[in-house]
Coordinates of C-alpha atoms in Angstrom, one line a residue:
M1103 CA -14.3 -21.3 -31.1
R1104 CA -14.1 -19.0 -34.1
V1105 CA -15.1 -15.5 -33.2
P1106 CA -16.8 -13.5 -36.0
F1107 CA -14.9 -10.5 -37.2
A1108 CA -17.5 -8.1 -36.0
R1109 CA -16.8 -9.2 -32.4
R1110 CA -13.0 -8.8 -32.7
W1111 CA -12.8 -5.1 -33.0
F1112 CA -14.1 -4.8 -29.5
C1113 CA -10.7 -5.9 -28.3
V1114 CA -9.0 -2.6 -29.2
H1115 CA -9.3 -1.7 -25.5
R1116 CA -8.0 -4.0 -22.9
G1117 CA -9.3 -4.4 -19.3
V1118 CA -12.8 -4.7 -18.0
R1119 CA -14.2 -2.7 -20.9
T1120 CA -12.8 -5.3 -23.3
A1121 CA -14.5 -8.2 -21.5
V1122 CA -17.7 -6.4 -21.2
K1123 CA -17.7 -5.4 -24.9
F1124 CA -16.7 -8.9 -26.0
Y1125 CA -19.5 -10.5 -24.0
G1126 CA -21.6 -7.6 -25.3
E1127 CA -24.4 -5.6 -23.8
D1128 CA -27.0 -8.4 -23.8
L1129 CA -26.0 -11.8 -22.4
D1130 CA -28.7 -13.6 -24.3
R1131 CA -26.6 -13.2 -27.5
Q1132 CA -23.2 -13.8 -26.1
Y1133 CA -20.2 -16.1 -26.4
K1134 CA -19.3 -17.1 -22.8
I1135 CA -15.6 -17.9 -22.6
G1136 CA -12.9 -18.2 -20.0
Y1137 CA -10.0 -16.0 -19.1
N1138 CA -7.3 -17.7 -21.3
K1139 CA -9.4 -17.5 -24.5
L1140 CA -10.5 -13.9 -23.8
R1141 CA -6.9 -12.7 -23.2
D1142 CA -5.7 -14.6 -26.3
I1143 CA -8.3 -12.9 -28.5
C1144 CA -7.6 -9.5 -27.0
G1145 CA -3.8 -9.8 -27.7
G1146 CA -2.4 -10.9 -24.4
S1147 CA -1.9 -9.2 -21.1
G1148 CA -0.2 -6.1 -22.3
S1149 CA 3.0 -4.3 -21.0
K1150 CA 4.3 -5.2 -17.6
S1151 CA 4.2 -2.6 -14.8
A1152 CA 7.1 -2.9 -12.3
N1153 CA 5.8 -0.7 -9.5
A1154 CA 2.1 -1.4 -8.7
V1155 CA 1.0 -4.5 -6.8
P1156 CA -1.8 -4.4 -7.7
E1157 CA -1.9 -1.7 -10.2
Y1158 CA -5.1 0.2 -10.8
R1159 CA -5.7 2.0 -14.0
T1160 CA -8.8 3.4 -15.7
L1161 CA -9.9 2.6 -19.2
N1162 CA -12.9 4.6 -20.5
G1163 CA -14.1 5.1 -16.9
V1164 CA -13.7 1.4 -15.9
C1165 CA -11.1 0.2 -13.4
S1166 CA -8.8 -2.6 -14.6
M1167 CA -6.9 -4.3 -11.8
K1168 CA -3.5 -5.7 -12.6
V1169 CA -1.8 -8.0 -10.0
D1170 CA 1.9 -8.6 -10.4
L1171 CA 2.6 -12.4 -9.8
S1172 CA 6.1 -12.5 -11.1
E1173 CA 7.8 -12.6 -7.7
L1174 CA 5.4 -15.4 -6.5
F1175 CA 6.5 -17.7 -9.2
D1176 CA 10.1 -17.4 -8.1
N1177 CA 9.5 -17.7 -4.3
P1178 CA 7.7 -20.8 -3.0
G1179 CA 5.7 -20.1 0.1
R1180 CA 5.2 -16.5 -0.6
A1181 CA 1.6 -15.1 -0.6
Q1182 CA 0.0 -11.9 -1.8
D1183 CA -3.4 -10.5 -0.8
F1184 CA -5.3 -8.3 -3.2
S1185 CA -8.7 -6.5 -3.3
G1186 CA -10.5 -4.1 -5.5
E1187 CA -13.8 -3.3 -7.3
V1188 CA -14.9 -4.2 -10.9
D1189 CA -17.5 -2.2 -12.7
L1190 CA -19.8 -4.3 -14.8
A1191 CA -22.5 -1.6 -15.3
D1192 CA -22.6 -2.1 -19.0
V1193 CA -23.6 -5.8 -18.8
K1194 CA -27.3 -6.3 -19.6
R1195 CA -29.8 -9.1 -19.9
H1196 CA -33.0 -8.5 -21.9
G1197 CA -31.9 -4.9 -22.1
D1198 CA -31.8 -4.5 -18.3
R1199 CA -28.6 -3.9 -16.2
L1200 CA -27.6 -6.9 -14.2
F1201 CA -25.3 -5.4 -11.6
E1202 CA -26.4 -2.8 -8.9
G1203 CA -23.1 -1.1 -8.0
P1204 CA -19.5 -2.5 -8.3
V1205 CA -18.4 -6.1 -7.8
R1206 CA -16.2 -6.2 -4.7
I1207 CA -13.2 -8.6 -5.1
A1208 CA -10.9 -9.9 -2.3
G1209 CA -8.5 -12.8 -2.4
R1210 CA -5.0 -14.2 -2.1
A1211 CA -2.4 -15.6 -4.5
Q1212 CA 0.1 -18.1 -3.0
N1213 CA 3.0 -20.1 -4.2
R1214 CA 2.6 -23.6 -2.8
A1215 CA 5.5 -25.9 -3.7
G1216 CA 6.1 -24.0 -6.9
I1217 CA 2.5 -23.8 -8.0
V1218 CA 0.7 -20.4 -7.8
S1219 CA -2.8 -20.8 -6.6
I1220 CA -5.4 -18.0 -6.7
G1221 CA -8.5 -17.9 -4.6
Y1222 CA -10.9 -15.0 -4.3
Q1223 CA -14.5 -14.1 -3.5
A1224 CA -16.8 -11.7 -5.4
D1225 CA -19.7 -9.9 -3.7
F1226 CA -22.3 -8.0 -5.6
V1227 CA -26.0 -7.2 -5.9
L1228 CA -27.7 -8.9 -8.9
G1229 CA -30.4 -6.8 -10.3
A1230 CA -32.8 -8.4 -12.8
V1231 CA -36.5 -9.1 -13.5
C1232 CA -38.3 -12.4 -13.1
D1233 CA -38.4 -14.2 -16.4
R1234 CA -42.0 -15.2 -15.8
C1235 CA -43.8 -12.3 -14.0
L1236 CA -41.3 -9.5 -14.8
T1237 CA -41.1 -8.5 -11.1
P1238 CA -37.9 -6.4 -10.4
L1239 CA -35.4 -8.4 -8.3
S1240 CA -32.4 -7.3 -6.2
R1241 CA -30.3 -10.2 -4.7
P1242 CA -27.0 -10.1 -2.9
Q1243 CA -24.6 -12.6 -4.4
H1244 CA -21.5 -14.1 -2.9
L1245 CA -19.3 -16.3 -5.3
E1246 CA -16.0 -17.9 -4.6
F1247 CA -13.4 -18.9 -7.3
T1248 CA -10.1 -20.8 -7.3
H1249 CA -7.5 -21.0 -10.1
T1250 CA -4.0 -22.3 -10.7
A1251 CA -1.8 -19.8 -12.6
V1252 CA 1.1 -20.8 -14.9
L1253 CA 3.5 -19.0 -17.1
S1254 CA 2.9 -21.1 -20.1
L1255 CA 1.0 -24.2 -21.3
N1256 CA 1.9 -27.0 -23.7
R1257 CA -1.8 -27.2 -24.9
E1258 CA -3.6 -24.0 -25.8
D1259 CA -7.0 -25.5 -25.2
N1260 CA -6.3 -26.3 -21.5
D1261 CA -8.8 -24.4 -19.4
E1262 CA -7.7 -26.0 -16.1
Y1263 CA -5.0 -23.3 -15.7
I1264 CA -4.9 -19.5 -16.3
V1265 CA -1.9 -18.3 -18.3
V1266 CA 0.0 -15.2 -17.1
S1267 CA 2.9 -15.3 -19.5
D1268 CA 4.4 -12.0 -18.3
G1269 CA 3.5 -12.5 -14.6
Q1270 CA 0.7 -10.0 -14.9
L1271 CA -2.7 -11.2 -13.9
D1272 CA -5.6 -9.0 -15.0
L1273 CA -7.8 -9.7 -12.0
A1274 CA -10.7 -7.6 -13.4
E1275 CA -10.8 -9.6 -16.6
L1276 CA -10.5 -12.9 -14.7
A1277 CA -13.4 -11.8 -12.3
T1278 CA -15.5 -10.7 -15.3
A1279 CA -15.1 -14.0 -17.1
D1280 CA -15.8 -16.0 -13.9
I1281 CA -18.8 -14.1 -12.9
L1282 CA -20.4 -14.0 -16.3
L1283 CA -20.0 -17.8 -16.7
E1284 CA -21.7 -18.3 -13.3
L1285 CA -24.7 -16.2 -13.9
P1286 CA -28.0 -18.2 -14.1
T1287 CA -29.6 -18.5 -17.5
S1288 CA -33.0 -18.0 -15.9
V1289 CA -34.0 -15.8 -13.1
L1290 CA -37.3 -16.3 -11.1
C1291 CA -38.7 -14.5 -8.1
V1292 CA -39.7 -17.9 -6.7
E1293 CA -39.6 -21.4 -8.2
S1294 CA -43.4 -21.6 -8.1
C1295 CA -43.9 -18.2 -10.0
K1296 CA -47.2 -18.4 -12.0
G1297 CA -46.1 -15.7 -14.5
L1298 CA -48.4 -13.4 -16.4
C1299 CA -51.8 -14.0 -17.8
P1300 CA -51.4 -14.4 -21.6
V1301 CA -54.7 -12.6 -22.2
C1302 CA -54.6 -9.5 -20.1
G1303 CA -51.0 -9.5 -18.7
A1304 CA -51.9 -9.5 -15.0
N1305 CA -49.5 -10.9 -12.5
L1306 CA -51.0 -14.3 -11.5
N1307 CA -49.0 -14.4 -8.3
E1308 CA -51.3 -11.7 -7.0
G1309 CA -54.5 -13.6 -7.7
D1310 CA -56.5 -15.0 -10.6
C1311 CA -57.6 -12.3 -13.1
G1312 CA -60.6 -14.3 -14.3
C1313 CA -59.6 -14.4 -18.0
D1314 CA -60.5 -17.4 -20.1
R1315 CA -57.1 -18.9 -20.9
S1316 CA -58.5 -22.1 -22.4
Q1317 CA -58.4 -20.8 -26.0
R1318 CA -55.2 -21.7 -27.7
D1319 CA -53.3 -19.9 -30.4
P1320 CA -53.5 -22.2 -33.5
R1321 CA -50.1 -21.0 -34.6
L1322 CA -48.6 -22.9 -31.7
D1323 CA -50.2 -26.3 -32.4
K1324 CA -47.1 -27.7 -34.1
L1325 CA -45.0 -26.6 -31.2
R1326 CA -47.3 -28.3 -28.7
E1327 CA -47.2 -31.5 -30.7
L1328 CA -43.4 -31.5 -30.5
L1329 CA -43.5 -30.9 -26.8
D1330 CA -46.0 -33.7 -26.2
E1331 CA -43.7 -36.2 -28.0

């Protein structure tokens, strides 16, 4: 996927801010990509930190969490637990913030017979509005993800593995990419939501407003013909 130049300058800063800025502030206009492509566009995983496992650092007020996996690759059977919080407060949909509070991450990385597997869960509160009736919603979410980490790949377009060439996994960017890819494209208060009256704007879930909705906008006739085909 070729990324327009206007998007590339967002990659000056790495970490969660990079991911949020790359996806942008409104998900309705975003490229949704995985961890490998995001890290490749943003210039790799950066310099290696030898001391912190995981390392927490702040970029523009956003916490970026680095997990050092280098020793796991060299020691079959070894495991490493990790946990932290990711701030996705800048992510918006239709101009509204999607996340109420931080995303809590907890998981484990383990070398199984020479293969480093990563499993973690993400818990957060999704804040949105119903796409039909515009009712504010607040829904706790629990997502689980699994990945296999490798130091290099023969094929650059292989998304089955995540590449940590220097042994440093940016868990914050991984979680950001995973979560944004899993977000629903449509949010409804209930599947049977009746939406708003096109005449007066009343919430039809609360009762019929009595408006005459039989009149059609002639400008939409061509669209109706296409939908009827």
